[in-house]
Short mmCIF file of C-alpha atoms in Angstrom, two decimals:
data_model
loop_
_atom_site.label_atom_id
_atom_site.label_comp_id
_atom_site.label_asym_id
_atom_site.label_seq_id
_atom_site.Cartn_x
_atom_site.Cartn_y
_atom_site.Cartn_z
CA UNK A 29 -36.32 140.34 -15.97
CA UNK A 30 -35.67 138.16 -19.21
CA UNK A 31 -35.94 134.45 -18.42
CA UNK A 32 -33.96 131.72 -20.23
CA UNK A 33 -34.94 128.27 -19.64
CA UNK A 34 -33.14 124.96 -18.07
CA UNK A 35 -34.75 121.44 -17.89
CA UNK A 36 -35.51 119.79 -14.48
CA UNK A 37 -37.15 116.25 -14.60
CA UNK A 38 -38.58 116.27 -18.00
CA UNK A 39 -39.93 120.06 -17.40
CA UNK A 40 -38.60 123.23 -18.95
CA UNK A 41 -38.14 126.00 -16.11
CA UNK A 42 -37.02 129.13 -15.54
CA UNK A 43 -34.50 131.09 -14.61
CA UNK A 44 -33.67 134.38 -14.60
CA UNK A 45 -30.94 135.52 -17.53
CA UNK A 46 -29.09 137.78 -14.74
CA UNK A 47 -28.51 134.54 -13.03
CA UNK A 48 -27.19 132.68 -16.36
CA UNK A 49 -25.14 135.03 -17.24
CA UNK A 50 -23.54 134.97 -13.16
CA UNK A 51 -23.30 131.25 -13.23
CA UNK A 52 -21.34 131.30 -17.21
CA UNK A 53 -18.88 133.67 -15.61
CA UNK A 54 -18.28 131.66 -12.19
CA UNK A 55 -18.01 128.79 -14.47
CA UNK A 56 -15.49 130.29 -16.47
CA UNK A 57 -13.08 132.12 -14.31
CA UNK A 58 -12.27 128.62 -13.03
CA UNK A 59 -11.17 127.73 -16.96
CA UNK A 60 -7.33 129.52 -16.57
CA UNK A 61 -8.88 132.55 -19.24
CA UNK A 62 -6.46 134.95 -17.60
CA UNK A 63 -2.88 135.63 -17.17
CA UNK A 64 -1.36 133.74 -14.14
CA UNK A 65 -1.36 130.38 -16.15
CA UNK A 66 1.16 128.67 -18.20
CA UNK A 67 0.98 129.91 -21.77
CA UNK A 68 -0.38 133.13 -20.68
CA UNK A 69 2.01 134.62 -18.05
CA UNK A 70 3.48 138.25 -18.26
CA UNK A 71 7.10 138.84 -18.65
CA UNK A 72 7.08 139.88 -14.58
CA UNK A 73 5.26 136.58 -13.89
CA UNK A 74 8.03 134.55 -15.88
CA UNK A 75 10.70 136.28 -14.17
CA UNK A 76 8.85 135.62 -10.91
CA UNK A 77 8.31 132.07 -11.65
CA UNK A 78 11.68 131.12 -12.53
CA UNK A 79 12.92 133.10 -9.58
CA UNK A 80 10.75 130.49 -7.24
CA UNK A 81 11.42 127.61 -9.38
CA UNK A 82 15.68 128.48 -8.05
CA UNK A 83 14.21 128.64 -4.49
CA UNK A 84 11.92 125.29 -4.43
CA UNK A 85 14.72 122.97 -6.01
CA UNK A 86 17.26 124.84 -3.60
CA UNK A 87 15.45 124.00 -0.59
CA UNK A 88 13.79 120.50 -1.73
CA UNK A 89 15.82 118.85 -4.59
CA UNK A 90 14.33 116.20 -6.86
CA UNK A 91 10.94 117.64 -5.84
CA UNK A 92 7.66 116.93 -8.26
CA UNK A 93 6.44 120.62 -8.44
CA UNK A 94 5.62 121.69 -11.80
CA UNK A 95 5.62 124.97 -13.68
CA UNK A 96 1.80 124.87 -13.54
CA UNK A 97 1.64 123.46 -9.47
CA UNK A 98 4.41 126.08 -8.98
CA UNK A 99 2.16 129.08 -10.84
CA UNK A 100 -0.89 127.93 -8.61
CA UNK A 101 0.84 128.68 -5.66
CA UNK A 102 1.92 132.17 -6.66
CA UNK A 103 -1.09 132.85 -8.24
CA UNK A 104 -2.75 131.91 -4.08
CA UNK A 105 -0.45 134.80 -2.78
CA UNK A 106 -0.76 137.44 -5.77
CA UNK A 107 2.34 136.57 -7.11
CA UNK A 108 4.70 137.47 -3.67
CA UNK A 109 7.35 135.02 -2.75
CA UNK A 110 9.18 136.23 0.15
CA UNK A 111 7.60 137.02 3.62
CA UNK A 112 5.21 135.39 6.31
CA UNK A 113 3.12 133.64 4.62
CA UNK A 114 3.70 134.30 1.18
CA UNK A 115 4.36 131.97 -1.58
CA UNK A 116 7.21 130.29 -0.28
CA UNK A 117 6.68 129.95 3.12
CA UNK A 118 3.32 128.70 1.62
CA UNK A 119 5.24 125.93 -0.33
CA UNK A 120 7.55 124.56 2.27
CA UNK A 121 4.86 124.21 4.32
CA UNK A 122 3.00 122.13 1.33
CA UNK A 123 6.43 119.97 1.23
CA UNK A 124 5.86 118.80 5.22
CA UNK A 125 2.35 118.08 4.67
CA UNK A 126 2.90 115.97 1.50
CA UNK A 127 5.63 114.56 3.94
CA UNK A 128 3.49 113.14 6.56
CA UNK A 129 0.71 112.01 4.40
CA UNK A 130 0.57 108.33 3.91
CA UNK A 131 1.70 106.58 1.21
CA UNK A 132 -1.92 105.09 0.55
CA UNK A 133 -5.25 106.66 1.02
CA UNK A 134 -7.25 105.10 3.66
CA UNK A 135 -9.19 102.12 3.30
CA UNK A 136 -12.61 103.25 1.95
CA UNK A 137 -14.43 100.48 4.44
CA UNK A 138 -12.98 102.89 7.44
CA UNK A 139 -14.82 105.81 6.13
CA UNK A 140 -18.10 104.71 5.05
CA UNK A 141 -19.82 106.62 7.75
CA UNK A 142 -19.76 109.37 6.13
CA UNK A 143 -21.48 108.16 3.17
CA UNK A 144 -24.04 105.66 5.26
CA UNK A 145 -25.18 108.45 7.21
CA UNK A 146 -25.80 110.66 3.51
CA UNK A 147 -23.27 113.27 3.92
CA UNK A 148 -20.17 112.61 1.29
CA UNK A 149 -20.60 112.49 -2.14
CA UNK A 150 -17.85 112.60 -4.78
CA UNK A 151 -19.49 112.22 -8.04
CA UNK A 152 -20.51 114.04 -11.22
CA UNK A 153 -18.97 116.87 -13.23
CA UNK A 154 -19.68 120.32 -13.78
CA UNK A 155 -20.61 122.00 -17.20
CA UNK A 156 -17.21 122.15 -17.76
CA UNK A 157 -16.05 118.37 -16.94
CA UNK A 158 -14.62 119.33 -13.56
CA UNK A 159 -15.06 116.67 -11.00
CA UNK A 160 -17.97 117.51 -8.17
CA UNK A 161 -18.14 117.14 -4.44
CA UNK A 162 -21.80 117.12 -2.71
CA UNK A 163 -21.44 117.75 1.02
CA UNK A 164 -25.10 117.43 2.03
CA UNK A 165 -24.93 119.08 5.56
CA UNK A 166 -27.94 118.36 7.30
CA UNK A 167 -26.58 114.97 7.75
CA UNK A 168 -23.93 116.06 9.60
CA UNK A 169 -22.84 114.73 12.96
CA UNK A 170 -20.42 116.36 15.03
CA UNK A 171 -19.05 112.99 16.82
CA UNK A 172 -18.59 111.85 13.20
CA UNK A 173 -16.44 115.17 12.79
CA UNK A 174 -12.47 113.14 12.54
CA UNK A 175 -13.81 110.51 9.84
CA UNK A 176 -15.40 112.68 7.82
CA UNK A 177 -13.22 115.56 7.40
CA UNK A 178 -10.55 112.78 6.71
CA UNK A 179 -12.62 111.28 4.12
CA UNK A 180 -13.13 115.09 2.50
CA UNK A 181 -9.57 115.52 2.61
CA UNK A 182 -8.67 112.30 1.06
CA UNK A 183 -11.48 112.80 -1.72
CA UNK A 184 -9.80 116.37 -2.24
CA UNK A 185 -6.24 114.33 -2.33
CA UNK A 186 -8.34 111.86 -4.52
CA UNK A 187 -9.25 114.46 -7.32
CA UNK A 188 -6.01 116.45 -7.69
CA UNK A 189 -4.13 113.21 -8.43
CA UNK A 190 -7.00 112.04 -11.20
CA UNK A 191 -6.47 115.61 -12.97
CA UNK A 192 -4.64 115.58 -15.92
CA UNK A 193 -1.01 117.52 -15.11
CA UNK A 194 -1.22 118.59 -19.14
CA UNK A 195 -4.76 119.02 -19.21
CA UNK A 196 -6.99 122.01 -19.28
CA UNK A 197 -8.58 121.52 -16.11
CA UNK A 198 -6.77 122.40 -13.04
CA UNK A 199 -9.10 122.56 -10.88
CA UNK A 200 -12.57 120.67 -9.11
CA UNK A 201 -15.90 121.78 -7.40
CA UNK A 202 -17.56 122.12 -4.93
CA UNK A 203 -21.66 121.76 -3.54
CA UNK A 204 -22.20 122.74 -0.10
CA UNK A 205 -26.02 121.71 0.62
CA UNK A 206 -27.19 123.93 3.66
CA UNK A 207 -30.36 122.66 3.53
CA UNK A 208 -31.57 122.20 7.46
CA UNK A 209 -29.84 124.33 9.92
CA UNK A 210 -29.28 122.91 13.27
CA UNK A 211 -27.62 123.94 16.77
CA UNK A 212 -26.61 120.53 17.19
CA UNK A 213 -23.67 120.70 14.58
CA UNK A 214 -21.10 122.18 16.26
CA UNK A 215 -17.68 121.13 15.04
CA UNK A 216 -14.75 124.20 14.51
CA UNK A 217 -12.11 121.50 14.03
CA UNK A 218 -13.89 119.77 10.43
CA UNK A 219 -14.65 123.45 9.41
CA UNK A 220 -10.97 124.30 10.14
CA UNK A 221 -9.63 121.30 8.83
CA UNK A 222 -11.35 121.55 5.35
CA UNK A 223 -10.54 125.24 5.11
CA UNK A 224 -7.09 124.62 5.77
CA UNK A 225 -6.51 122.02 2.97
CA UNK A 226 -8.15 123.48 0.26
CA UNK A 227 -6.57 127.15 0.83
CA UNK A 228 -3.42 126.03 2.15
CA UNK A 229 -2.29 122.47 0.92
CA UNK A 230 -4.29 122.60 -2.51
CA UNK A 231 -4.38 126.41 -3.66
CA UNK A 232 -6.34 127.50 -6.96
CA UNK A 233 -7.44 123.67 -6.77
CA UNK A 234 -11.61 124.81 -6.09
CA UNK A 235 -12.71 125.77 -9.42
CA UNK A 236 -15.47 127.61 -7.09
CA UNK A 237 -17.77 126.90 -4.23
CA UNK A 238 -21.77 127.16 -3.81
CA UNK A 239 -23.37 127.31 -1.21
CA UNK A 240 -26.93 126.21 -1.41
CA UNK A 241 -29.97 127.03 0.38
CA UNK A 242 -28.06 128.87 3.57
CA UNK A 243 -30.33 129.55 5.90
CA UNK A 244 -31.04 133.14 7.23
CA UNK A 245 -29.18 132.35 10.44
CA UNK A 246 -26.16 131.50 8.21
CA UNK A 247 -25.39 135.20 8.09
CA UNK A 248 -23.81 135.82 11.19
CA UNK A 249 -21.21 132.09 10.38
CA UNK A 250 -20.60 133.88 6.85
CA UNK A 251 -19.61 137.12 8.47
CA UNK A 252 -16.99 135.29 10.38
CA UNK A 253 -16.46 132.44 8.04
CA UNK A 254 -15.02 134.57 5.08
CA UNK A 255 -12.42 136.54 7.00
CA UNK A 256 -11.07 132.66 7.00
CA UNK A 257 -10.73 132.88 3.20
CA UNK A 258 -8.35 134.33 1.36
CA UNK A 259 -9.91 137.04 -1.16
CA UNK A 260 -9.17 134.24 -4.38
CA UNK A 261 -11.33 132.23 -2.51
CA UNK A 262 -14.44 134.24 -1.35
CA UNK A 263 -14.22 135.18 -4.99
CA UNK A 264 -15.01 131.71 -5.95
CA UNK A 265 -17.90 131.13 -3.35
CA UNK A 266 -21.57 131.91 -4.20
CA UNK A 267 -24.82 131.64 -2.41
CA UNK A 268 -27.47 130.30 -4.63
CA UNK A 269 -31.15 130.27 -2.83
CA UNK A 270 -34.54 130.54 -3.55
CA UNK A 271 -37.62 128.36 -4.12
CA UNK A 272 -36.24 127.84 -7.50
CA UNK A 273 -32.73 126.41 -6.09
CA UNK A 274 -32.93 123.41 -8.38
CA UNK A 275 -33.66 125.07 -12.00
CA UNK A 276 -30.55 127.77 -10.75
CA UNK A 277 -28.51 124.47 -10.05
CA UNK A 278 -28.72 123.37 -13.20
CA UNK A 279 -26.93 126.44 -14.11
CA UNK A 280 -23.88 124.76 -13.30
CA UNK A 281 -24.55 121.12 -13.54
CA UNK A 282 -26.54 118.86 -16.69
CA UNK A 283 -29.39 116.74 -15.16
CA UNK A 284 -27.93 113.42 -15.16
CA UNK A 285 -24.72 114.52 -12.67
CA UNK A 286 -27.20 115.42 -10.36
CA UNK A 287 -29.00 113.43 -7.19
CA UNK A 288 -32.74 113.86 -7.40
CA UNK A 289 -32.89 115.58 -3.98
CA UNK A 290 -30.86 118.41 -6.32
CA UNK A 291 -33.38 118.07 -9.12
CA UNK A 292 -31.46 115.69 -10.92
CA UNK A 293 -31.78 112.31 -12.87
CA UNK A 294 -29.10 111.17 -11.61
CA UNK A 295 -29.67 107.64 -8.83
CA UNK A 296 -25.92 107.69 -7.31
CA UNK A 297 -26.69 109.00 -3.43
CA UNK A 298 -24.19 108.83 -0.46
CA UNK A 299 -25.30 105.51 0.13
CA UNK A 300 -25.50 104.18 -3.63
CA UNK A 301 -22.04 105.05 -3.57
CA UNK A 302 -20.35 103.39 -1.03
CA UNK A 303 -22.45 100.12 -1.38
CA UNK A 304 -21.04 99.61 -4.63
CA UNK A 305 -17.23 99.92 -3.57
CA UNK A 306 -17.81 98.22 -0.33
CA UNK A 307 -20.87 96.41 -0.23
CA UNK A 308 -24.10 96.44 2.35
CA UNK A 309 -23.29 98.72 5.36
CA UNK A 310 -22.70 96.53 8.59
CA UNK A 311 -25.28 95.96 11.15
CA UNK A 312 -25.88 99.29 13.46
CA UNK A 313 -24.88 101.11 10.72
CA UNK A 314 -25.39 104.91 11.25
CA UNK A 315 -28.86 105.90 9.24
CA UNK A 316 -29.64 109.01 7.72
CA UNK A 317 -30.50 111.98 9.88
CA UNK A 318 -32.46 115.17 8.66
CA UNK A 319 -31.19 118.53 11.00
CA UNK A 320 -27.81 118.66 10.52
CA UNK A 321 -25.45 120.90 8.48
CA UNK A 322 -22.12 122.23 7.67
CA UNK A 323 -21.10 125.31 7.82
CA UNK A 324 -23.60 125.02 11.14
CA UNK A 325 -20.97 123.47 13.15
CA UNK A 326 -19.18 126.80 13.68
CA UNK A 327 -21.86 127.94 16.19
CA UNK A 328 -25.08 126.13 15.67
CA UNK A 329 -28.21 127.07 14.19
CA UNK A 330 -31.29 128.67 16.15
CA UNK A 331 -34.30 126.40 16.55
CA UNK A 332 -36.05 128.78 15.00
CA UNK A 333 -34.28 128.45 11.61
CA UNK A 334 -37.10 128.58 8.75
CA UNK A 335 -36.55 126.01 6.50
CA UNK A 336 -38.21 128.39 3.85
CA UNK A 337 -35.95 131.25 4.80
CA UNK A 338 -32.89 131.02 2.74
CA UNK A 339 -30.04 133.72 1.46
CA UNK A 340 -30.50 134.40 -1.47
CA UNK A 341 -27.99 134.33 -4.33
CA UNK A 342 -25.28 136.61 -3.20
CA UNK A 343 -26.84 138.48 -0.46
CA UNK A 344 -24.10 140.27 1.31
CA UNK A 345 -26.57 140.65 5.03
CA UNK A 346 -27.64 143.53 6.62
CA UNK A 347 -26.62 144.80 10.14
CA UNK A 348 -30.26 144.20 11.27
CA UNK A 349 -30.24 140.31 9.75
CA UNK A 350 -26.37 139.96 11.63
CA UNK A 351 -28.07 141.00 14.81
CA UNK A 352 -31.01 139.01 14.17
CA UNK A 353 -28.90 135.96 13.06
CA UNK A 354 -26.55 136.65 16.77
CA UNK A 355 -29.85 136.57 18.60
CA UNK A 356 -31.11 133.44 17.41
CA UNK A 357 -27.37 131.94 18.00
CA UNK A 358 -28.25 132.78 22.19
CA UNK A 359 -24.89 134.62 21.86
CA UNK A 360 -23.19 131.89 22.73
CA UNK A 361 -19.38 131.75 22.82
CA UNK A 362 -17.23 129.08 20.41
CA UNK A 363 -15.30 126.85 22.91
#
């Protein structure tokens, strides 16, 4: 395979140019390149958007949708308006969350669990300037599960009010660390909850998803996980694995928007972060924990997870590894 190289530290690496050239186009889908987007929509697509621009200010006037939130919403349901669960059933649904949410974002002090314990991090930018979110799941704590999905809806909330309503960028990203597979992270309702707001309340918002360093046993969670998704989404996602995780990362991200547990020169951590909005944490403050994860709170992860055993970069699993993955599980049923 040709090899191209990335810097990590103050090293030149390699990766392979297959991989590059995968990571450039997952980059760039997320840029609006296509039709679907203001500026580039099809006569149909016009006629379809003005036709649910009439329906939205019917049913909600004086609302703040514009053309481009509008088009992000048709573009989440291929551009179908009427039916169950179609674009505007999708919309007025949008309306009544908006509706409930509060005026102000929590205080940042109530959430700072899920930063003192290493699992939150909104910070950095992609190659192309979209804001990042690190969710570093081994830190993960199920009895934690409220606050933090809160606080990764809020950041979510957070980012699509800081983009630019003229601007280019539309959209943000997001870094799923699997790193550490555990049993003991079993939490449907945050997995649920986060699904729910990024498909649902803030569609064509995820400029894409990766998911780093799954775990073998993550197979049999992915094969349920992604009948969740819409098939936008799963388009989005991508496993990136391997022992040479961190030059692939920097695929996507430059060196200095990057923690050094990524391979990065960047200092900000979990912890960096929220002592510099809200000081020292308070006595009895939750610490750090090492064998927890994310997407791991669907089911739970096997003791016998290898931490060296990791999908790699867009392995679609076997019937044998499903089985495998459903053994180590203990078949056990989701309450």
């Amino acid at each position: 395979k040709r090899m191209v190289s990335v810097c990590v530290g103050d090293s030149k690496r390699m990766v392979s140019a297959e991989f590059e050239a995968k990571a450039k186009k997952l980059l760039d889908r997320a840029n609006a390149d296509d039709h679907g987007y203001i500026g580039k929509l099809t006569d149909e697509e016009k006629d379809k958007l003005s036709q649910f621009r009439g329906m939205v200010d019917a049913h909600q006037a004086g609302n703040k949708y514009t053309d481009r939130d509008l088009c992000r919403f048709l573009r989440a349901r291929d551009w179908v308006i009427d039916g169950k669960d179609k674009a505007f059933e999708m919309i007025k649904r949008n309306m009544e969350y908006l509706a409930s949410q509060p005026e102000e974002d929590p205080p940042l002090e109530s959430l700072r669990s899920a930063y003192d314990n290493g699992e939150c991090l909104p910070w950095g930018r992609d190659k192309r300037g979209r804001q990042a979110y690190f969710h570093f799941s081994r830190n993960h704590d199920p009895a934690n599960g409220d606050i933090v999905g809160l606080n990764v809806v809020t950041i979510m909330d957070k980012f699509v009010r800081e983009l630019d309503p003229e601007g280019e960028v539309e959209t943000f990203t997001v870094v799923f660390d699997l790193t550490g597979f555990s049993r003991s992270n079993r939490d449907m309702k945050f997995n649920k909850t986060i699904i729910d707001t990024l498909q649902n309340h803030h569609p064509e918002r995820m400029g894409f998803c990766i998911l780093l360093n799954a775990p073998t046993i993550f197979t049999i969670v992915w094969s349920i996980v992604k009948h969740w998704l819409a098939p936008r989404t799963r388009e989005k996602i991508m496993f990136v694995g391997g022992k040479d995780y961190k030059e692939k990362i920097r695929c996507f991200f430059d060196a200095d928007q990057l923690a050094p547990v990524l391979g990065g020169t960047s200092k900000v951590t979990p912890q960096t972060y929220i002592t510099e909005r809200c000081g020292p944490p308070p006595p009895g403050a939750a610490q750090k924990k090492e064998k927890h994860s994310w997407f791991g709170g669907l089911f739970g992860g096997g003791k016998g997870a290898s931490a060296d055993a990791h999908l790699e970069d867009d392995h679609e699993p076997s019937a044998e590894e499903l089985a495998a993955a459903a053994n180590e599980f203990g078949h056990e049923d989701d309450k």
